[in-house]
Coordinates of C-alpha atoms and ligand atoms in Angstrom, one line a residue:
M17 CA -40.9 -28.2 -13.7
P18 CA -41.4 -26.6 -17.0
K19 CA -41.6 -23.4 -15.4
R20 CA -38.2 -23.9 -13.2
I21 CA -36.3 -24.5 -16.0
I22 CA -37.3 -21.6 -18.0
L23 CA -36.9 -20.2 -15.8
M24 CA -32.8 -21.1 -15.3
W25 CA -31.9 -20.6 -19.1
M26 CA -33.8 -17.6 -19.0
G27 CA -31.4 -16.4 -15.9
L28 CA -28.3 -17.9 -17.7
L29 CA -29.3 -16.2 -20.9
G30 CA -29.1 -12.9 -19.6
V31 CA -25.9 -13.9 -17.9
I32 CA -24.6 -14.0 -20.9
L33 CA -25.6 -11.3 -22.6
L34 CA -24.2 -8.9 -19.2
V35 CA -21.0 -10.4 -19.8
F36 CA -20.7 -9.9 -23.8
G37 CA -22.5 -5.9 -23.1
F38 CA -19.5 -5.6 -20.6
L39 CA -17.0 -6.8 -22.9
A40 CA -18.8 -4.3 -25.1
F41 CA -18.1 -1.5 -22.7
T42 CA -14.8 -2.0 -21.4
Q43 CA -13.6 -1.5 -25.2
Q44 CA -15.3 1.1 -25.3
A45 CA -14.1 2.6 -22.7
R46 CA -10.5 2.1 -24.5
Q47 CA -13.0 4.7 -26.9
N48 CA -12.5 3.5 -30.7
V49 CA -14.1 5.1 -33.1
T50 CA -14.2 4.0 -36.7
V51 CA -13.8 6.3 -39.1
P52 CA -13.9 6.6 -43.4
A53 CA -10.8 6.7 -44.6
S54 CA -10.8 9.8 -46.2
E55 CA -11.1 11.2 -42.6
F56 CA -8.8 8.9 -42.1
I57 CA -6.0 9.8 -44.0
S58 CA -6.8 13.4 -43.2
K59 CA -6.2 13.1 -40.1
V60 CA -2.5 11.4 -40.3
E61 CA -1.9 14.1 -42.6
N62 CA -2.7 16.8 -39.5
G63 CA -0.4 14.9 -37.6
D64 CA -3.0 13.6 -34.9
I65 CA -1.7 10.4 -35.7
T66 CA 1.0 9.2 -33.6
R67 CA 1.0 5.0 -34.7
V68 CA -0.9 2.8 -37.2
T69 CA -1.4 -1.2 -37.6
I70 CA -2.1 -2.3 -41.5
A71 CA -4.2 -5.5 -41.0
G72 CA -4.8 -6.4 -44.9
N73 CA -7.3 -3.5 -45.1
Q74 CA -8.2 -2.6 -41.6
I75 CA -6.5 -0.3 -39.9
H76 CA -6.1 1.3 -36.5
G77 CA -4.6 4.7 -36.0
E78 CA -3.7 5.7 -32.2
S79 CA -4.3 9.1 -31.6
K80 CA -2.3 11.3 -29.0
G81 CA -5.3 11.7 -27.0
S82 CA -6.7 8.4 -25.8
I83 CA -8.9 8.4 -29.0
G84 CA -8.0 5.3 -31.7
Y85 CA -9.2 5.3 -34.7
N86 CA -10.5 2.2 -37.0
S87 CA -11.2 2.4 -40.7
Y88 CA -10.3 0.7 -43.5
V89 CA -9.4 1.3 -46.7
S90 CA -9.3 -0.3 -50.3
E91 CA -6.1 1.4 -51.5
K92 CA -3.4 1.8 -49.0
E93 CA -0.4 3.3 -51.1
E94 CA -2.8 6.6 -50.1
L95 CA -2.2 5.7 -46.6
V96 CA 1.1 4.6 -47.0
R97 CA 2.5 7.6 -48.7
A98 CA 1.1 9.9 -45.6
L99 CA 2.0 7.9 -43.4
H100 CA 5.4 8.2 -44.8
D101 CA 5.7 11.7 -45.3
K102 CA 4.6 12.4 -42.0
R103 CA 6.4 10.0 -40.4
V104 CA 4.2 8.1 -38.4
P105 CA 5.7 5.3 -37.4
Y106 CA 3.0 2.0 -38.8
E107 CA 3.6 -2.0 -38.7
E108 CA 1.7 -4.0 -41.2
K109 CA 0.5 -7.6 -39.7
E110 CA -1.1 -11.3 -41.4
P111 CA -4.0 -9.9 -43.5
S112 CA -6.5 -12.2 -41.8
D113 CA -8.0 -10.2 -38.1
N114 CA -5.8 -12.5 -36.1
S115 CA -5.7 -10.2 -33.0
S116 CA -9.4 -9.5 -32.9
L117 CA -10.2 -13.2 -33.4
V118 CA -8.8 -13.6 -29.9
G119 CA -10.7 -11.5 -28.0
L120 CA -13.1 -13.2 -29.6
I121 CA -12.7 -16.7 -28.5
V122 CA -11.5 -14.9 -24.9
K123 CA -14.7 -13.9 -25.0
I124 CA -16.7 -16.9 -25.8
G125 CA -14.8 -18.8 -24.1
L126 CA -15.3 -16.2 -20.6
A127 CA -18.9 -16.8 -20.9
V128 CA -19.4 -19.7 -21.4
F129 CA -16.8 -20.4 -18.3
I130 CA -19.6 -18.0 -16.8
A131 CA -22.6 -19.7 -17.9
F132 CA -21.0 -23.3 -16.5
L133 CA -20.8 -21.8 -13.1
L134 CA -24.1 -20.5 -13.2
L135 CA -25.3 -24.2 -14.3
K136 CA -23.5 -25.8 -12.3
M137 CA -25.0 -23.6 -9.0
I138 CA -28.2 -24.2 -9.9
K139 CA -27.6 -27.6 -10.5
G140 CA -25.9 -27.8 -7.3
A141 CA -30.0 -26.0 -5.5
G142 CA -31.3 -28.6 -7.3
A143 CA -30.5 -32.0 -9.4
N144 CA -28.2 -34.0 -8.1
N145 CA -25.5 -32.3 -6.5
T146 CA -22.7 -34.3 -5.0
M147 CA -22.5 -32.3 -1.6
L148 CA -26.0 -32.9 -1.6
K149 CA -25.8 -36.2 -1.6
Q150 CA -23.1 -37.2 0.8
Q151 CA -25.1 -35.4 3.2
T152 CA -28.8 -37.2 2.2
S153 CA -27.0 -40.5 2.3
H154 CA -24.2 -39.7 4.8
K155 CA -27.7 -38.8 7.2
A156 CA -28.5 -42.3 6.2
K157 CA -25.6 -44.3 7.3
L158 CA -26.5 -42.1 10.1
F159 CA -29.4 -43.9 11.2
D160 CA -27.8 -47.0 10.8
Q161 CA -25.0 -47.0 12.6
L162 CA -27.7 -46.0 15.5
E163 CA -28.3 -48.9 18.1
K164 CA -30.8 -50.7 17.5
K165 CA -34.4 -50.7 19.2
T166 CA -37.4 -53.0 19.5
F167 CA -40.6 -53.3 20.1
A168 CA -39.7 -53.6 23.8
D169 CA -38.6 -50.0 23.5
V170 CA -41.8 -49.2 23.1
A171 CA -44.2 -48.8 26.2
G172 CA -47.5 -47.6 27.0
V173 CA -48.2 -47.3 22.9
D174 CA -49.5 -51.2 23.1
E175 CA -52.3 -50.8 20.8
A176 CA -49.9 -48.5 18.6
V177 CA -47.1 -51.5 18.6
E178 CA -49.8 -53.9 17.8
E179 CA -51.1 -52.2 15.0
C180 CA -47.6 -52.4 13.7
R181 CA -46.6 -56.0 13.6
D182 CA -48.4 -56.3 10.4
F183 CA -46.2 -53.8 9.1
V184 CA -43.4 -56.0 10.3
T185 CA -44.4 -59.1 9.1
S186 CA -44.8 -57.5 5.3
L187 CA -41.2 -56.3 5.3
K188 CA -40.1 -59.7 6.6
D189 CA -41.8 -61.3 4.1
P190 CA -42.8 -58.7 1.4
T191 CA -44.6 -61.1 -1.3
K192 CA -46.4 -63.1 1.8
F193 CA -49.5 -60.9 1.2
A194 CA -48.5 -60.7 -1.9
K195 CA -49.1 -64.1 -3.1
L196 CA -53.1 -64.1 -1.8
G197 CA -53.5 -60.5 -3.5
G198 CA -53.2 -58.9 -0.8
R199 CA -51.7 -55.5 -0.9
S200 CA -48.8 -55.1 1.7
P201 CA -49.2 -51.3 3.3
K202 CA -46.9 -49.1 1.4
G203 CA -46.9 -46.2 3.3
I204 CA -48.3 -45.2 7.0
L205 CA -48.8 -42.0 9.0
L206 CA -47.9 -42.1 12.6
V207 CA -50.0 -39.3 14.2
G208 CA -49.5 -38.1 17.8
P209 CA -47.7 -35.0 20.1
P210 CA -44.2 -34.6 19.9
G211 CA -41.9 -37.5 22.2
N212 CA -44.9 -39.5 22.2
G213 CA -42.5 -41.9 20.8
K214 CA -43.3 -41.9 16.7
T215 CA -39.6 -41.9 15.7
L216 CA -38.8 -44.0 18.3
L217 CA -42.2 -46.6 17.1
A218 CA -40.5 -46.5 13.1
R219 CA -36.8 -47.7 14.3
A220 CA -38.4 -50.5 16.4
I221 CA -40.7 -51.7 13.2
A222 CA -36.8 -51.4 11.1
G223 CA -35.2 -53.3 13.7
E224 CA -38.1 -55.9 13.9
A225 CA -38.0 -56.7 11.2
G226 CA -34.1 -56.3 10.4
V227 CA -34.2 -53.9 7.5
P228 CA -32.3 -50.8 7.1
F229 CA -33.7 -47.8 8.3
F230 CA -33.5 -44.4 6.5
A231 CA -34.5 -40.8 7.5
G232 CA -35.2 -37.7 7.0
S233 CA -36.6 -34.8 8.1
A234 CA -39.5 -33.0 6.1
S235 CA -38.4 -29.9 6.9
A236 CA -35.2 -30.2 6.6
F237 CA -36.0 -31.0 2.8
V238 CA -37.6 -27.3 2.5
E239 CA -34.5 -25.3 2.2
M240 CA -34.3 -21.9 0.1
F241 CA -33.1 -22.7 -2.9
V242 CA -36.7 -24.6 -5.0
G243 CA -35.5 -27.4 -5.6
V244 CA -33.4 -28.8 -2.6
G245 CA -35.9 -30.5 -1.3
A246 CA -37.5 -32.3 -4.3
S247 CA -33.8 -33.5 -4.7
R248 CA -33.2 -34.7 -1.6
V249 CA -36.5 -36.4 -1.6
R250 CA -34.9 -38.3 -4.9
D251 CA -31.6 -39.3 -3.1
L252 CA -33.7 -40.9 -0.1
F253 CA -35.5 -42.4 -2.0
D254 CA -32.7 -43.6 -4.3
H255 CA -30.1 -44.9 -1.4
A256 CA -33.5 -47.1 -0.2
K257 CA -33.8 -48.3 -3.6
K258 CA -30.7 -49.4 -3.2
H259 CA -31.5 -51.2 0.4
M260 CA -34.9 -52.9 0.0
P261 CA -36.1 -54.5 1.9
C262 CA -35.7 -51.0 3.6
I263 CA -38.0 -48.7 6.1
V264 CA -38.5 -44.6 4.2
F265 CA -38.7 -42.6 7.2
I266 CA -39.8 -38.7 7.0
D267 CA -40.3 -36.7 10.1
E268 CA -42.3 -34.2 10.0
I269 CA -44.1 -34.5 7.0
D270 CA -46.6 -31.6 8.1
A271 CA -43.9 -29.5 7.1
V272 CA -43.8 -29.9 3.5
G273 CA -47.5 -32.0 3.6
K274 CA -49.7 -29.0 4.0
T275 CA -52.6 -28.7 2.2
R276 CA -51.8 -26.2 -1.1
S277 CA -53.9 -23.8 -0.5
G278 CA -51.9 -22.4 2.2
H279 CA -50.5 -18.8 1.8
T280 CA -46.8 -18.3 2.4
G281 CA -44.2 -17.1 0.8
P282 CA -44.5 -17.2 -2.5
G283 CA -41.3 -18.8 -2.7
A284 CA -41.7 -21.3 0.3
H285 CA -44.8 -22.5 -1.0
E286 CA -43.4 -23.6 -4.7
E287 CA -40.7 -25.1 -2.8
R288 CA -42.8 -27.0 -0.5
E289 CA -45.3 -27.9 -3.4
Q290 CA -42.0 -29.3 -5.4
T291 CA -41.6 -31.4 -2.4
L292 CA -44.1 -32.4 -1.8
N293 CA -44.9 -33.4 -5.2
Q294 CA -41.3 -35.5 -5.8
L295 CA -42.7 -37.6 -2.3
L296 CA -45.7 -38.4 -3.9
V297 CA -43.9 -39.0 -7.7
E298 CA -41.6 -41.7 -5.3
M299 CA -44.0 -42.9 -3.3
D300 CA -46.0 -44.0 -7.0
G301 CA -43.1 -44.6 -8.0
F302 CA -42.2 -48.0 -7.0
E303 CA -44.9 -51.5 -6.6
P304 CA -46.6 -52.4 -3.6
N305 CA -45.1 -55.2 -1.6
K306 CA -41.8 -54.2 -3.2
G307 CA -40.0 -53.5 0.2
I308 CA -40.0 -50.4 0.4
L309 CA -42.3 -48.9 3.9
V310 CA -42.5 -45.5 4.1
I311 CA -43.6 -44.4 8.0
A312 CA -44.7 -40.6 7.9
A313 CA -44.8 -39.1 11.3
T314 CA -46.5 -35.9 12.3
N315 CA -48.6 -34.0 15.1
R316 CA -50.8 -32.1 12.9
P317 CA -53.0 -34.2 10.7
E318 CA -55.8 -32.3 9.7
T319 CA -53.0 -30.0 7.9
L320 CA -51.9 -32.7 5.4
D321 CA -53.2 -32.8 1.5
K322 CA -55.6 -35.1 1.2
A323 CA -52.9 -36.6 -1.4
L324 CA -50.6 -37.5 0.8
T325 CA -53.4 -39.8 3.0
R326 CA -54.8 -41.6 -0.5
S327 CA -55.1 -44.7 -1.3
G328 CA -51.7 -46.3 -2.3
R329 CA -49.8 -43.6 -0.3
L330 CA -49.5 -43.5 2.9
D331 CA -52.9 -45.0 3.9
R332 CA -52.3 -46.8 7.5
T333 CA -52.7 -44.2 10.3
V334 CA -51.5 -45.3 13.7
V335 CA -52.2 -42.8 16.3
V336 CA -49.6 -42.7 19.2
P337 CA -51.4 -41.5 22.0
P338 CA -50.1 -39.6 25.1
P339 CA -49.4 -42.5 27.9
D340 CA -51.8 -43.4 30.9
V341 CA -50.6 -43.5 34.3
R342 CA -49.7 -47.3 33.2
G343 CA -48.3 -45.9 30.4
R344 CA -45.8 -43.7 32.1
E345 CA -45.2 -46.6 34.3
A346 CA -44.0 -48.7 31.7
I347 CA -42.3 -45.8 29.9
L348 CA -40.1 -45.8 33.3
R349 CA -39.3 -48.6 33.6
V350 CA -38.1 -49.0 30.1
H351 CA -35.2 -46.2 30.6
A352 CA -35.1 -47.6 34.1
R353 CA -33.3 -50.9 32.7
D354 CA -30.1 -49.4 31.6
K355 CA -29.9 -47.2 35.0
K356 CA -28.9 -48.4 38.5
M357 CA -31.9 -47.6 40.1
A358 CA -32.6 -48.2 44.0
P359 CA -34.6 -51.2 44.1
N360 CA -37.6 -49.8 46.1
V361 CA -38.1 -47.0 43.8
D362 CA -41.6 -46.6 43.6
Y363 CA -42.7 -46.5 39.9
T364 CA -46.4 -46.2 40.3
A365 CA -46.2 -42.8 42.7
V366 CA -43.7 -41.7 39.6
A367 CA -46.1 -42.4 36.8
L368 CA -49.6 -41.1 39.1
G369 CA -47.1 -37.7 40.2
T370 CA -46.2 -37.2 36.0
A371 CA -49.5 -36.2 34.3
G372 CA -48.8 -34.7 31.3
L373 CA -45.8 -36.0 30.3
V374 CA -44.9 -37.8 27.3
G375 CA -42.2 -40.8 26.7
A376 CA -39.2 -38.4 26.1
D377 CA -40.5 -36.2 28.7
L378 CA -39.5 -39.7 31.4
E379 CA -36.8 -40.1 29.5
M380 CA -35.6 -36.8 30.9
L381 CA -36.8 -36.9 34.1
L382 CA -34.3 -40.0 34.4
N383 CA -31.7 -38.8 33.1
E384 CA -32.1 -35.7 35.2
A385 CA -31.8 -38.1 38.7
A386 CA -29.7 -39.9 37.6
I387 CA -27.0 -36.8 36.9
D388 CA -28.6 -35.5 40.2
A389 CA -27.7 -39.1 42.2
A390 CA -24.2 -39.1 40.6
K391 CA -23.1 -35.4 42.2
R392 CA -24.2 -36.0 44.8
G393 CA -22.1 -39.1 45.2
Q394 CA -24.9 -42.1 45.6
N395 CA -24.6 -45.3 43.4
E396 CA -28.1 -45.9 42.6
I397 CA -31.0 -44.0 41.7
S398 CA -33.4 -43.3 44.5
T399 CA -37.1 -41.8 45.1
E400 CA -35.7 -39.2 46.0
D401 CA -33.9 -38.6 43.2
I402 CA -36.9 -38.9 41.5
E403 CA -38.4 -37.0 43.2
R404 CA -36.3 -34.0 43.0
A405 CA -35.9 -34.4 39.0
K406 CA -40.1 -34.3 38.9
E407 CA -39.7 -30.8 40.5
K408 CA -37.1 -29.4 38.2
V409 CA -38.9 -30.9 34.9
F410 CA -42.1 -28.9 36.7
M411 CA -41.2 -25.8 38.0
G412 CA -36.9 -24.8 36.7
P413 CA -34.1 -25.5 38.8
E414 CA -34.3 -24.5 42.9
R415 CA -33.4 -21.3 43.4
K416 CA -30.1 -21.2 45.3
S417 CA -29.5 -17.8 45.1
A418 CA -32.5 -16.8 47.1
V419 CA -32.0 -15.4 50.3
L420 CA -34.8 -15.1 52.6
S421 CA -35.4 -14.3 55.7
A422 CA -36.0 -16.1 58.5
K423 CA -40.2 -14.4 59.0
T424 CA -40.2 -15.3 55.1
K425 CA -39.5 -18.6 55.4
E426 CA -41.3 -19.1 58.1
I427 CA -44.7 -18.1 56.6
I428 CA -43.9 -20.2 53.6
A429 CA -43.7 -23.5 56.1
W430 CA -47.5 -22.0 57.4
H431 CA -48.3 -21.3 54.1
E432 CA -47.5 -24.6 52.5
A433 CA -47.8 -26.8 55.9
G434 CA -51.9 -25.3 55.6
H435 CA -51.8 -26.5 52.0
A436 CA -50.8 -30.1 53.1
I437 CA -52.9 -30.4 55.9
V438 CA -56.4 -29.1 54.2
G439 CA -55.2 -32.1 51.8
W440 CA -54.5 -34.2 53.8
F441 CA -57.7 -34.1 56.1
T442 CA -60.1 -33.6 53.3
H443 CA -61.4 -36.5 51.3
E444 CA -62.1 -35.2 47.6
A445 CA -59.1 -33.9 47.5
H446 CA -56.2 -35.8 46.2
T447 CA -53.2 -37.1 48.5
P448 CA -50.4 -34.9 49.1
H449 CA -47.2 -36.3 48.7
R450 CA -44.4 -34.0 48.9
V451 CA -43.4 -30.5 50.7
T452 CA -40.5 -28.2 50.3
I453 CA -40.1 -24.6 51.1
I454 CA -37.2 -24.7 48.3
P455 CA -37.9 -21.9 46.6
R456 CA -37.8 -23.3 42.4
G457 CA -38.9 -21.4 39.2
M458 CA -41.9 -18.7 40.1
A459 CA -42.4 -20.7 42.9
L460 CA -41.6 -20.0 46.8
G461 CA -42.8 -23.4 48.4
L462 CA -45.1 -26.4 46.9
T463 CA -46.8 -29.2 47.8
W464 CA -47.2 -31.8 45.6
F465 CA -50.3 -33.6 45.3
L466 CA -51.2 -37.4 44.2
P467 CA -54.1 -39.0 43.0
A468 CA -55.1 -42.1 42.7
E469 CA -55.4 -42.3 39.4
D470 CA -55.4 -40.7 35.7
V471 CA -57.6 -37.6 36.4
V472 CA -60.8 -38.2 33.6
L473 CA -64.1 -36.9 35.4
R474 CA -64.2 -34.4 38.8
S475 CA -67.0 -34.6 40.6
R476 CA -68.7 -31.9 42.5
K477 CA -67.2 -32.8 45.9
E478 CA -63.4 -32.7 44.4
L479 CA -63.6 -29.4 42.5
L480 CA -65.0 -28.3 46.0
A481 CA -62.0 -30.0 47.9
D482 CA -59.8 -28.5 45.1
I483 CA -60.8 -25.3 46.1
K484 CA -60.0 -26.0 49.7
V485 CA -56.9 -27.0 49.4
A486 CA -56.1 -23.8 47.4
F487 CA -57.0 -21.9 50.5
G488 CA -55.1 -24.0 52.9
G489 CA -52.0 -21.6 52.3
R490 CA -54.3 -18.2 53.6
A491 CA -55.7 -19.6 55.9
A492 CA -52.5 -20.5 57.5
E493 CA -50.8 -17.6 57.4
K494 CA -54.2 -15.8 58.7
L495 CA -53.7 -18.7 61.9
L496 CA -50.1 -17.4 61.9
L497 CA -50.0 -13.2 61.0
Q498 CA -53.6 -12.8 62.3
D499 CA -54.7 -9.6 60.0
D500 CA -51.2 -8.9 58.3
Y501 CA -51.4 -12.0 55.3
T502 CA -49.0 -11.9 53.0
T503 CA -48.8 -12.0 48.8
G504 CA -48.3 -15.4 48.8
A505 CA -52.2 -17.3 48.0
S506 CA -52.8 -15.0 45.1
N507 CA -52.3 -18.0 42.5
D508 CA -54.3 -20.1 44.8
L509 CA -56.9 -17.9 45.3
E510 CA -57.2 -16.9 41.5
R511 CA -57.2 -21.0 41.3
A512 CA -60.4 -21.3 43.5
S513 CA -61.7 -18.6 42.2
E514 CA -61.7 -20.0 38.6
I515 CA -63.4 -23.4 40.0
A516 CA -65.9 -22.2 41.6
E517 CA -66.6 -20.1 38.1
R518 CA -67.4 -22.9 36.3
M519 CA -68.8 -25.3 38.4
V520 CA -71.4 -22.4 38.4
K521 CA -71.1 -21.3 34.9
N522 CA -69.6 -24.6 32.9
F523 CA -70.6 -27.4 35.0
G524 CA -74.7 -27.0 36.3
M525 CA -73.3 -26.9 40.0
G526 CA -74.5 -23.9 41.1
D527 CA -77.5 -24.3 43.7
G528 CA -80.4 -22.8 42.5
L529 CA -79.7 -22.3 39.2
G530 CA -80.8 -25.8 37.1
F531 CA -78.5 -27.8 35.3
G532 CA -78.0 -24.2 32.7
T533 CA -74.4 -23.1 31.8
F534 CA -74.2 -19.4 31.8
A535 CA -70.5 -19.9 29.9
K536 CA -70.1 -17.9 26.6
K537 CA -68.7 -19.6 24.0
E538 CA -65.8 -18.0 22.8
Q539 CA -66.2 -18.8 18.9
G540 CA -65.2 -16.4 16.3
Y541 CA -63.9 -13.2 16.5
G542 CA -66.4 -10.7 17.3
F543 CA -67.2 -9.9 20.1
D544 CA -71.3 -10.7 21.1
P545 CA -72.0 -8.3 24.0
S546 CA -75.1 -10.2 24.6
K547 CA -74.9 -12.4 28.3
G548 CA -77.5 -15.0 26.8
F549 CA -78.7 -14.5 30.1
S550 CA -80.8 -11.8 32.5
E551 CA -78.8 -9.1 34.9
E552 CA -81.0 -11.2 37.5
T553 CA -79.6 -14.5 36.6
A554 CA -76.0 -12.9 36.5
V555 CA -76.6 -11.9 40.1
R556 CA -77.5 -15.0 40.8
I557 CA -74.6 -16.6 39.5
D558 CA -72.1 -14.1 41.7
A559 CA -74.1 -14.8 44.2
E560 CA -73.4 -18.5 43.9
Q561 CA -70.0 -18.3 43.3
K562 CA -69.3 -16.2 46.5
R563 CA -71.1 -18.3 48.7
I564 CA -68.8 -21.4 47.6
L565 CA -66.3 -20.0 47.6
E566 CA -67.2 -18.6 51.0
D567 CA -68.2 -22.0 52.2
C568 CA -65.1 -23.2 51.5
E569 CA -62.8 -20.7 53.4
S570 CA -64.9 -20.8 56.6
R571 CA -64.4 -24.5 56.5
V572 CA -60.6 -24.5 55.8
L573 CA -60.6 -22.0 58.9
T574 CA -62.1 -24.3 61.1
M575 CA -60.1 -27.1 60.3
L576 CA -56.9 -24.9 60.9
T577 CA -57.9 -24.2 63.6
D578 CA -58.9 -27.3 65.5
K579 CA -55.6 -28.6 63.9
L580 CA -53.5 -25.7 65.0
D581 CA -51.8 -28.1 66.9
L582 CA -50.7 -30.3 63.5
L583 CA -50.2 -26.9 62.0
K584 CA -47.8 -25.4 64.0
Q585 CA -46.0 -29.1 63.9
L586 CA -45.5 -29.4 60.3
A587 CA -44.4 -25.8 59.9
N588 CA -41.8 -26.3 62.6
T589 CA -40.6 -30.0 60.8
L590 CA -40.4 -28.1 57.1
L591 CA -38.5 -25.7 58.2
A592 CA -36.0 -28.2 59.5
E593 CA -36.4 -30.5 56.3
E594 CA -37.2 -27.7 54.5
T595 CA -38.4 -30.8 52.2
I596 CA -40.3 -34.0 52.9
G597 CA -42.0 -36.7 51.8
V598 CA -45.6 -38.5 52.1
D599 CA -43.0 -41.2 54.2
R600 CA -42.9 -38.4 57.0
L601 CA -46.4 -36.7 56.3
T602 CA -48.3 -39.8 57.8
A603 CA -46.0 -39.6 60.8
I604 CA -46.1 -36.7 62.0
L605 CA -50.6 -36.1 60.6
G606 CA -50.8 -40.0 61.4
P607 CA -52.9 -42.2 58.5
R608 CA -54.8 -40.3 56.1
P609 CA -58.6 -40.6 56.6
V610 CA -59.9 -42.5 53.5
A611 CA -62.5 -41.8 51.8
Ligands
ADP21 P1 -42.0 -38.4 18.6 O1 -41.0 -39.5 17.3 O2 -43.1 -39.3 18.7 O3 -41.4 -37.0 18.3 P2 -39.8 -39.8 19.6 O4 -39.4 -41.2 19.1 O5 -38.1 -39.1 18.7 O6 -41.0 -38.6 19.8 O7 -39.2 -39.7 21.1 C1 -37.7 -39.0 21.5 C2 -37.5 -40.2 23.1 O8 -38.2 -40.4 23.6 C3 -36.8 -42.0 22.6 O9 -36.4 -42.0 21.8 C4 -37.3 -42.3 23.6 O10 -35.9 -42.7 24.4 C5 -38.2 -42.0 24.7 N1 -39.7 -42.0 24.3 C6 -40.7 -41.6 23.5 N2 -41.9 -42.3 23.5 C7 -41.3 -43.5 24.4 C8 -42.0 -44.6 24.8 N3 -43.7 -45.0 24.6 N4 -41.6 -45.7 24.9 C9 -40.3 -45.1 25.7 N5 -39.7 -43.8 25.3 C10 -39.7 -43.5 24.7
MG22 MG1 -39.6 -37.5 15.9
ZN23 ZN1 -49.8 -21.7 48.3

């Protein structure tokens, strides 16, 4: 802080000096020269002086050129005589140096004015600027006006919600814990990836407790000007203190809370540190049980400065993890509440097919589906709309502009039918769920699979099944085109090879190689040329990978040759209908044989 103030005053002083320097310079530009009285009089006598002003004993004469002369005389008689002689016009002014005094006042006034402007600018960047105040308070108000959220709006993160119920109790009755000498939590750190509902959960705590919610984003605190962040933090808390009990929410806390040794630009560094310090000051500045609960959110808790998570600050951590399949289903149902959904929508299936999506994604998914349904003039959202929205979310929009020849379409249909059939009849594979030959994003066609549950562990047979399913496309092409198959399988083959490699090298699943792993640990920066195993082992690893891949390939070719009729039928259905769901698959292929 003091460093900043010193800098500020130094800047101010610099500007004042500059102003005076400038004024002095402009005066010099008029080129006044001060000369001794004798010289002045001789200049008058020589006729160099054209006009003279006398003020007390100060005299000023203008010459024919651009130069003016100043001088001092104690005895004016000689000068006046000379002026009379040469008929130089002169005027006598009040002895006090009025004109130059006025000049001085103007100069000082100007300097003060500029200094004032500058001070205001610096203040604006730092303390108590009204505009900033309005900005923060405006934001805070805006959050007050937001739709109220409750725990019922937060789904799929039940443990986190449970932990938050305590905080609601202490906000509703800040003295409740204090009665027994307990300390209400002062600060909570919500930890989890983006879109998991951290902000939502914080708002729900406010909603449940019925208290105002003041929010700021730490990344927005840290601006270009040093001091802005600190002042915004101060404003946020000033505001909050007037509305206790309440919640102060700080999003993306890592933007200011990074460990203080980080090396970024010096300016950014100092600004962040000041903002962080201000935050710590504010958090220490109110007593516990006073009814301000600070909630901060981050997805990178490991980068946070220890000072932030110390006792009495953000000392409670609530993890908001990505939802599992049941969580995703619950989230879908929450967001389905305010939409016109068809009664037969299978939320479980949608949840199974959206592994990896978080709350925000699922909300977007249903929103896309709603928009799509409205565009089609439907009056409710069907499973089909959700499936299409899913394809869009995962694969990008339909490439309607892609004009494909009949031959290309046929190859794509066979290729996808191959994947689907191998998946359908391979026990350990996930269930083929939807097949489409509408190009989307980079894909020309796609077969979707649904796992029976969220994938946690994969067994050896499941990995082999993945390889077989991946080979299904190329194998079908081979049956259709014999030796003139296409590049369409390149991703499939890449994936299959990778699985085989990892089976042998990482998972100890290669026959005859024992339980050893042969994967290089990708650590550090340097490249360690030693493989960690002999050439002989390397040869066996290669051979084992090759064997796995060849074995899968021949099995897939045999399977599809056996089911050539079904393959043809499925491909033709795809050509006609472009997209088929699990119901049509069952109709064509028969019930899926279960493992
Ligand atoms: P975060 O703060 O973790 O990045 P948000 O709370 O901003 O995530 O989530 C954005 C939106 O996604 C929420 O407003 C909500 O509509 C939806 N959402 C996220 N998580 C959930 C959840 N667990 N339950 C219901 N909706 C969720
Ligand atoms: Mg958020
Ligand atoms: Zn394929």
